[in-house]
Structure formats: structure tokens, C-alpha cells
Amino acid sequence: MSGDRLSSLVGARCSQCAAKLRVGDRFCSRCGATVGSDQAVRVAPRIELERFFELAVDVFVVTGPDGRFELVNPALSRLLGVDREVILSKPWSAFVHPDDRERSAEENAREFAQGHRTITFENRYVDVHGGIHWMDWSAELDPATGVVYGIARDVTDQKVARVLLEEARAAADDAREAAEAANRAKSEFLSRMSHELRTPLNAVLGFGQMLQLDALDERQGEYVEQILRGGRHLLELIDEVLDISKIEIGAVAMSVEPVAVPEVAAESVRLLEPLATARQITLRSAIADSATWHVMADHQRLRQVLVNYLSNAIKYTLPGSTATISANQAHDGWLRIAVTDDGPGIPSTLLERLFQPFERIGAEQAGIEGTGLGLAHSKALVERMGGRIGVDSTVGSGSTFWLELREVDPAAEPPAASEHVTVVDRTETVGSLLYIEDNPSNLRLVERALDHRPGIEFLSAMLGRVGLDLAREHRPDLIILDLNLPDIGGDQVLAALRADPLTAAIPVVILSADATGRQRDRLLALGARAYLTKPLDLRTFLSTVDDLLGGPEDPGSG
Ligand code: ADP
């Protein structure tokens, strides 16, 4: 409803005596004249407009140049709990929250003075009970008369919801900061405790072993053996408890990326074969060599879980048993990797106690060595990699310990921008590159990427220390370094390379799944020449290699 139409609605006058008519009047209340048919025709649509005006849920007002309401609709009376006559007897500012009066008046006057005809603003109205209503206004000035036509909506609920949301967000931020602070404190405590526990244990194990070298009688030898066994067990416990706690507080670096399942399964089997043979257990892989399954995991940590499953299958079954590692698609997008044995099995009543720290469900009475932490550790690791873990077992037929991880198809996500890669055609050797990385899929990927750069000799190492040895021995022209290595951290490898005069000048490029700016800044400050993130962007990778190895000599289009 425009202001002009509203004013003509309220401004109708008797054609005889010019007295003001009210909408719907059939006779003039002053001179009694019948309202003319032409007037009636004009008034009829006004009656309809007035109906909308009366019915509206939003507030409609007309304010005179003196700041008094000239006309208000029932919505404002309802909102304020005040009769229309009372509202009309007071200036609009009487109903506005004292803190908003001056600001509203000033802002409105300024905006109208600047030539804006229609303005929007918010202020608070106070109802008869002291309740506050946030009003969202749209107002228009008639410059000729100084009359302002306003329409407003009560937006208190939205305001309150917004404030509550902001408060909830602030509370969540506070909670997160508190949790982070608590985690930091826990992490510091853990590293202190680890140090404090290891120091005396070092003395126990060290001097115990020295005693063993002395000529001891049989009894003394047995005592020393007991001391050493206890010490080693304690060391194992400390390591496992610390690692589980670190995983729980997120203090363990994980490099979750596509991992080839057949490969990691074969590695785990290979690692445990000597132990299995010694105990006359057959280890088998039911995963076809041709299988190409990949899951999202940290390669080294996934192997750790499979090794734990396999070593349990060896420990808790009798000689002559078989343990089989298998993999299959579990359900939409998930791959299940399982270790099945044909051992004694576990009663269903005990199954739910598994995966809890120190829960050995009676194995201690059977005299089988262990800490009761392996499964809890595995659970923490798999969950940190975004997966699930579980067991199925039947007494008398055996157990299946399984884990499920998200399946990925690395081929479906080719390295970005590969179609625009420049292929270099050359025959001479331009340099050597050492890639230190524990995930075989990544090693292969980089090796394949370097197919585009013939003439680069490729060396690789899966352990940080082996990488350091290779770097000292071969002095490659470029080192690509993963941060999450099984033995020492990539940052330590970088520091050792920089500290050694033999390797200090070799440019090092970090290739990590950790894309956080903090990590990037830290590694660059430690002396890395570039910091690239996984998944590998082939073009960026090759141009970095070109830059650091002197660039392609004869680029052709690819
Ligand atoms: P640990 O082997 O050090 O005791 P784990 O957490 O790896 O710790 O295992 C917890 C318990 O689960 C074991 O003590 C054993 O009783 C039971 N268990 C694990 N694997 C098997 C298995 N393959 N067959 C039967 N029992 C098992």
C-alpha cells in the first residue's frame, strides 16, 4: 500500500462542507449531506484497503511532522498492549526503548536530509508489560507534507535466535579452546611421563643386560632373566599406553591416503612369517595378487593393526592352525579386511569385553604373554583413520578379527591437471632424485610421474634413516620427503640433512598429506625448499622438479 493512496484514503472530505469524512461514511457527520456517488465510488476501494490495514499482522503507521502518530493499525495496539487512542495521543518516541530514541530520531532525520525517500532501520519498542520488541522498519517521507509512512515487522524472535546462536557458537569456541588446552596439557604430561618412566627403565634393562654378561650361577641368571623380562614388558606397556593416549588426544600424526590393500596385507604376512613358522602356524593370504583394492588409511598404521591381528592369531591358536588374511567389499564404499583363524574361538559373552585396554579375557591365566592393549590400540588407530573394527567368533571353530575402511579408486582421481603436463624428451641424465616415503602407492605414483622427465635417476627409501644413509652415500640432486615415516619424523630427517655438510646443500621438497599452513610454515622455516601436498598435483610437482633440477631442456606438448 503506497503512502499516497493511504493519504487519499484518510483525506476524503465532504463535497458540501469540506468536513473530513471517515471511510465508509454514507452521510457527512457535520452537514448531513449524502456522500456523492462519485465519492462513494472512490471510497469503495478505500474500504477494502482499510480492511487490509486493520487486518495486517505487520505494523502500519502514519506519523505527522510533529512526531505524533496520526494513524496506526491494530497491529501496533496489539503489540504494545495499548489502546489506539492512547497511542495517537503520544509521540512515537514515547514507545521506543529509551536507549534507541535519540539514535532512531537522529539517523532517520539524517537519512531523510540526505535525500533518501525510503529508509530502513531497526529499533526497540517497549510494550505495556515492559516487554521488548525489535522492530524492523521501512519508512517513506512525503517531502511536501513532512508526513512519514512506516511499516514494521516484529523481528524479536529472529533477533533472539541470532543472539542465542552467537552465544552457542561462542560457547562452542570456548569449549573447543578448553579442550585443546586440556589436550595440550595432557600431551605435555604424556611426554614428561614417558621420559620419566623410560629413564629408570633404561637403567634396569641396561644394567640387567650387563649382569647377564658376568659369570652368574644358574639361580642368579634366572633372577636377572626375570628382571629383564619384567622390564621389557613394562617398556612395551609404556609404549602402548602412551601411543593409545596420544591417538585419543589427536597428537599422533596420521597420513591418511590411498593404500593398496594387497600390498599392505602381503607386507604384514611377510613380517610375521618367521614367528608363524616357529609356532607351526600357516599364514595365508586370500587376496589375489591381481586385486587392486585401495583404502583410505595411514599405510604404516594399517600394517600395525594387521600385524597385531596376525600375531594374535599365532599366539592364541594351537600349532597346526591356519590364519588367513582376506579382503572384500563390505557395503557401499567400504572394504573389510579380516584375519580369520581356526583356533579355539571366543565365547560370545566375552566378545564385548574385547578392544578395551588391559582386557585379556583369561589369557593371563593360560600363561600367554601379552599386555591386553593390542586390540584397544588397533581400535584407536582404525577409528582415527575413519574406520570401524570388530570381531566374529564361534567357540570351537575360530575367530575373525576385522576392520573396515573407506575404499578409494586412485585411478579415478588422477593427479590434477595431468592432461596439461609438459612431456620432456631427452636422453642424457640431468640429475638424481631421492624420494623418502613409506607408502608404496605414493612411491609408484611419483616414479610414474617422473616418466614425464626422462633423464632423472630415481632412488627411494621407505624409512627415514635409510633415506639419510642414501642421501649421504649418493648425494642426490633433489630429495622429496614425506613427513610421516615409520622410524623418524620427516622433520627430523630434514634437520639431519641440513646439519650434515655432505647433504646440507641438497634441496628438499616436502610432499605431505598435511595441508595445514602451520605445518607448511614450520617446514619451510626448517629449510625445505618447497612444500607440496597430497593428492599430488602433477603439474606443480613437475614444475617444482624442473625448477630445482635446472628445468626441462626440450619441452614438447603432452
Ligand atoms: P594381548 O594379546 O596382549 O593380550 P590384545 O588386546 O591383542 O592383547 O588381545 C586381548 C585378548 O583378546 C587376548 O588376551 C586374548 O584373550 C583375546 N584374543 C585376541 N585375539 C584372539 C584370537 N585370535 N583368538 C582368541 N583370542 C584372542
Tab-separated table of N, CA, C and O and ligand atoms in Angstrom, residues 308-309 312-313 315-317 341 344-346 354-356 359-364 368-376 399 401, ligand 1:
chain	number	residue	atom	x	y	z
A	308	ASN	N	49.074	-56.898	14.345
A	308	ASN	CA	48.532	-57.251	15.655
A	308	ASN	C	47.515	-58.388	15.531
A	308	ASN	O	47.553	-59.368	16.285
A	309	TYR	N	46.614	-58.303	14.544
A	309	TYR	CA	45.641	-59.382	14.326
A	309	TYR	C	46.355	-60.704	14.041
A	309	TYR	O	46.015	-61.745	14.576
A	312	ASN	N	48.155	-62.127	17.069
A	312	ASN	CA	47.191	-62.759	17.989
A	312	ASN	C	46.758	-64.124	17.454
A	312	ASN	O	46.628	-65.083	18.210
A	313	ALA	N	46.523	-64.189	16.127
A	313	ALA	CA	46.097	-65.475	15.533
A	313	ALA	C	47.188	-66.530	15.720
A	313	ALA	O	46.899	-67.722	15.828
A	315	LYS	N	49.424	-66.359	18.344
A	315	LYS	CA	49.568	-66.564	19.794
A	315	LYS	C	48.458	-67.416	20.388
A	315	LYS	O	48.690	-68.237	21.260
A	316	TYR	N	47.223	-67.170	19.935
A	316	TYR	CA	46.083	-67.779	20.627
A	316	TYR	C	45.531	-69.025	19.930
A	316	TYR	O	44.407	-69.440	20.198
A	317	THR	N	46.307	-69.604	19.011
A	317	THR	CA	45.857	-70.859	18.393
A	317	THR	C	46.933	-71.926	18.614
A	317	THR	O	48.068	-71.599	18.984
A	341	ASP	N	41.131	-67.107	11.993
A	341	ASP	CA	41.921	-68.274	12.418
A	341	ASP	C	40.988	-69.439	12.689
A	341	ASP	O	39.763	-69.261	12.795
A	344	PRO	N	40.621	-71.713	18.970
A	344	PRO	CA	39.568	-72.134	19.916
A	344	PRO	C	38.319	-71.260	19.873
A	344	PRO	O	37.252	-71.661	20.323
A	345	GLY	N	38.440	-70.031	19.346
A	345	GLY	CA	37.280	-69.130	19.335
A	345	GLY	C	37.059	-68.490	20.695
A	345	GLY	O	37.709	-68.852	21.686
A	346	ILE	N	36.153	-67.521	20.730
A	346	ILE	CA	35.916	-66.759	21.966
A	346	ILE	C	34.424	-66.823	22.286
A	346	ILE	O	33.583	-66.559	21.412
A	354	LEU	N	36.279	-57.303	24.537
A	354	LEU	CA	37.478	-57.112	23.706
A	354	LEU	C	37.595	-55.644	23.288
A	354	LEU	O	36.631	-54.887	23.403
A	355	PHE	N	38.737	-55.269	22.812
A	355	PHE	CA	39.027	-53.894	22.352
A	355	PHE	C	39.066	-52.877	23.501
A	355	PHE	O	39.077	-51.688	23.286
A	356	GLN	N	39.020	-53.384	24.761
A	356	GLN	CA	39.158	-52.476	25.904
A	356	GLN	C	40.579	-52.647	26.457
A	356	GLN	O	41.074	-53.758	26.523
A	359	GLU	N	42.214	-55.689	28.796
A	359	GLU	CA	41.239	-56.782	28.841
A	359	GLU	C	41.842	-57.999	28.149
A	359	GLU	O	41.985	-58.007	26.930
A	360	ARG	N	42.193	-59.023	28.928
A	360	ARG	CA	42.846	-60.194	28.331
A	360	ARG	C	41.931	-61.416	28.351
A	360	ARG	O	42.348	-62.512	27.947
A	361	ILE	N	40.736	-61.263	28.827
A	361	ILE	CA	39.698	-62.303	28.937
A	361	ILE	C	40.287	-63.702	29.250
A	361	ILE	O	39.944	-64.702	28.624
A	362	GLY	N	41.156	-63.720	30.236
A	362	GLY	CA	41.641	-65.002	30.757
A	362	GLY	C	42.944	-65.492	30.164
A	362	GLY	O	43.490	-66.503	30.618
A	363	ALA	N	43.511	-64.783	29.173
A	363	ALA	CA	44.742	-65.269	28.534
A	363	ALA	C	45.903	-65.259	29.527
A	363	ALA	O	46.838	-66.053	29.413
A	364	GLU	N	45.812	-64.367	30.543
A	364	GLU	CA	46.902	-64.302	31.523
A	364	GLU	C	47.000	-65.607	32.311
A	364	GLU	O	48.088	-66.084	32.594
A	368	ILE	N	49.912	-67.004	28.532
A	368	ILE	CA	50.338	-66.441	27.242
A	368	ILE	C	50.733	-64.987	27.467
A	368	ILE	O	49.955	-64.216	28.043
A	369	GLU	N	51.924	-64.640	27.028
A	369	GLU	CA	52.405	-63.278	27.272
A	369	GLU	C	51.616	-62.242	26.484
A	369	GLU	O	51.218	-62.487	25.340
A	370	GLY	N	51.426	-61.103	27.088
A	370	GLY	CA	50.718	-60.021	26.385
A	370	GLY	C	50.434	-58.890	27.349
A	370	GLY	O	50.633	-59.019	28.559
A	371	THR	N	49.964	-57.785	26.796
A	371	THR	CA	49.674	-56.617	27.636
A	371	THR	C	48.171	-56.348	27.730
A	371	THR	O	47.728	-55.566	28.553
A	372	GLY	N	47.412	-56.950	26.829
A	372	GLY	CA	45.979	-56.653	26.799
A	372	GLY	C	45.705	-55.286	26.190
A	372	GLY	O	44.630	-54.706	26.370
A	373	LEU	N	46.672	-54.775	25.461
A	373	LEU	CA	46.493	-53.436	24.882
A	373	LEU	C	46.414	-53.446	23.353
A	373	LEU	O	46.030	-52.454	22.743
A	374	GLY	N	46.802	-54.575	22.745
A	374	GLY	CA	46.891	-54.616	21.283
A	374	GLY	C	45.586	-54.264	20.577
A	374	GLY	O	45.564	-53.453	19.651
A	375	LEU	N	44.472	-54.850	21.038
A	375	LEU	CA	43.199	-54.610	20.357
A	375	LEU	C	42.692	-53.191	20.619
A	375	LEU	O	42.139	-52.552	19.725
A	376	ALA	N	42.898	-52.696	21.860
A	376	ALA	CA	42.481	-51.309	22.168
A	376	ALA	C	43.271	-50.337	21.289
A	376	ALA	O	42.724	-49.370	20.759
A	399	SER	N	38.076	-67.526	15.126
A	399	SER	CA	37.687	-66.113	15.226
A	399	SER	C	38.057	-65.362	13.957
A	399	SER	O	39.020	-65.710	13.273
A	401	PHE	N	38.871	-61.428	13.203
A	401	PHE	CA	39.020	-60.024	13.613
A	401	PHE	C	39.053	-59.197	12.331
A	401	PHE	O	39.810	-59.506	11.418
B	1	ADP	P1	47.202	-59.281	24.272
B	1	ADP	O1	47.341	-60.204	23.108
B	1	ADP	O2	48.427	-58.553	24.606
B	1	ADP	O3	46.590	-59.937	25.455
B	1	ADP	P2	45.112	-57.949	22.743
B	1	ADP	O4	44.420	-56.684	23.072
B	1	ADP	O5	45.749	-58.074	21.427
B	1	ADP	O6	46.163	-58.117	23.910
B	1	ADP	O7	44.061	-59.085	22.908
B	1	ADP	C1	43.163	-59.123	24.005
B	1	ADP	C2	42.693	-60.525	24.299
B	1	ADP	O8	41.862	-60.971	23.242
B	1	ADP	C3	43.802	-61.532	24.351
B	1	ADP	O9	44.414	-61.552	25.640
B	1	ADP	C4	43.063	-62.826	24.044
B	1	ADP	O10	42.456	-63.330	25.217
B	1	ADP	C5	41.960	-62.390	23.097
B	1	ADP	N1	42.296	-62.685	21.687
B	1	ADP	C6	42.830	-61.821	20.795
B	1	ADP	N2	42.965	-62.407	19.597
B	1	ADP	C7	42.495	-63.653	19.703
B	1	ADP	C8	42.347	-64.766	18.803
B	1	ADP	N3	42.712	-64.680	17.529
B	1	ADP	N4	41.790	-65.902	19.294
B	1	ADP	C9	41.395	-65.977	20.573
B	1	ADP	N5	41.515	-64.976	21.472
B	1	ADP	C10	42.049	-63.833	21.045
